[in-house]
Amino acid sequence: MKRNIVIATVAVATLVGGGTATAFALGGDGETSAAGRSSVQLKGDDRHDERDDVTDDRHDDERDDRNDDVKDDRRDDARDDRDDRHDSDDRDDRDDRDEDARDAAAARAAKVSAADAVAAALRSASGTAVSAELDDEDGGLVWDVDVLGKGDTWYSVEIDPGTGKVLGTHTERDAEDTAEARAALKGATVTAAEAAKAVAGKGRVTSVDLDDDRSGKGVWEVETVSGKGAESHWNVDLGSGRVASGPADD
């Protein structure tokens, strides 16, 4: 149930219900409070890394093209092709290691847990937390928590992962998303915060989200990151709190 405008974490209030849940997109006009700046700033910028990778690839391609024009020998061409494949594999491996390292660093930088971020959001916006995610917002780390309030009102609350302070709140009304969320939560006894706590021993929790598993039953989907940045996925039963390994992202 991650919405386009999100605020991360877990419900402190007892949830009611089973059923299904789908990803929520938050749209339309709403009210936004003045946003603060996160105390946790990220080192480096993925967008610069991506541009550097594109530039490096373009330079590599240009050098390969010039070599092909100069060298007519098929054996040289075949060797160049093998080298290119090896270089590409090496770059992919380096990119994966760099991404894991960034994920691990971001998770370590968050002093406020998912459950605590949800609690902070609920003190600011009364209701039921439906999703929470540790996210990069303009180079700063924030907890994005979605809270379902009274009626069809939604609150998106940003929590500073270093201090637990509320950085900003956005308010929306969405009847369709509300109906889906309430149907998914019907009969549930495990909150988002409780789901995060249930999985906390398996790694640093970076997101909690209400969703459907493959059998059509509503579950809490929880993501964790290990000390080395390896990501794992878990499903927490809405009624029993039982934790099971979840499917990896496609």
XYZ file of N, CA, C and O in Angstrom, residues 202 232-235 242-247:
44
model
N 15.906 -10.050 12.184
C 16.437 -10.609 10.946
C 17.240 -9.588 10.142
O 17.751 -9.896 9.072
N 16.407 -8.606 2.218
C 15.548 -9.778 2.394
C 14.106 -9.321 2.538
O 13.829 -8.196 2.962
N 13.173 -10.209 2.171
C 11.749 -9.894 2.188
C 11.013 -10.895 3.074
O 11.292 -12.095 3.031
N 10.052 -10.377 3.860
C 9.328 -11.207 4.815
C 7.844 -10.888 4.767
O 7.453 -9.754 4.501
N 7.030 -11.918 5.008
C 5.590 -11.739 5.131
C 5.182 -11.993 6.575
O 5.573 -13.000 7.168
N 2.693 -14.503 12.464
C 3.695 -15.474 12.030
C 4.529 -14.885 10.902
O 3.994 -14.290 9.969
N 5.852 -15.079 10.984
C 6.783 -14.541 9.990
C 7.202 -15.642 9.031
O 7.575 -16.741 9.444
N 7.127 -15.352 7.744
C 7.564 -16.296 6.707
C 8.399 -15.539 5.694
O 8.225 -14.334 5.497
N 9.300 -16.264 5.035
C 10.113 -15.646 4.002
C 9.229 -15.239 2.838
O 8.385 -16.013 2.384
N 9.398 -14.010 2.359
C 8.593 -13.516 1.262
C 9.336 -13.571 -0.060
O 10.551 -13.796 -0.095
N 8.624 -13.360 -1.153
C 9.257 -13.387 -2.477
C 10.137 -12.173 -2.691
O 9.848 -11.089 -2.175
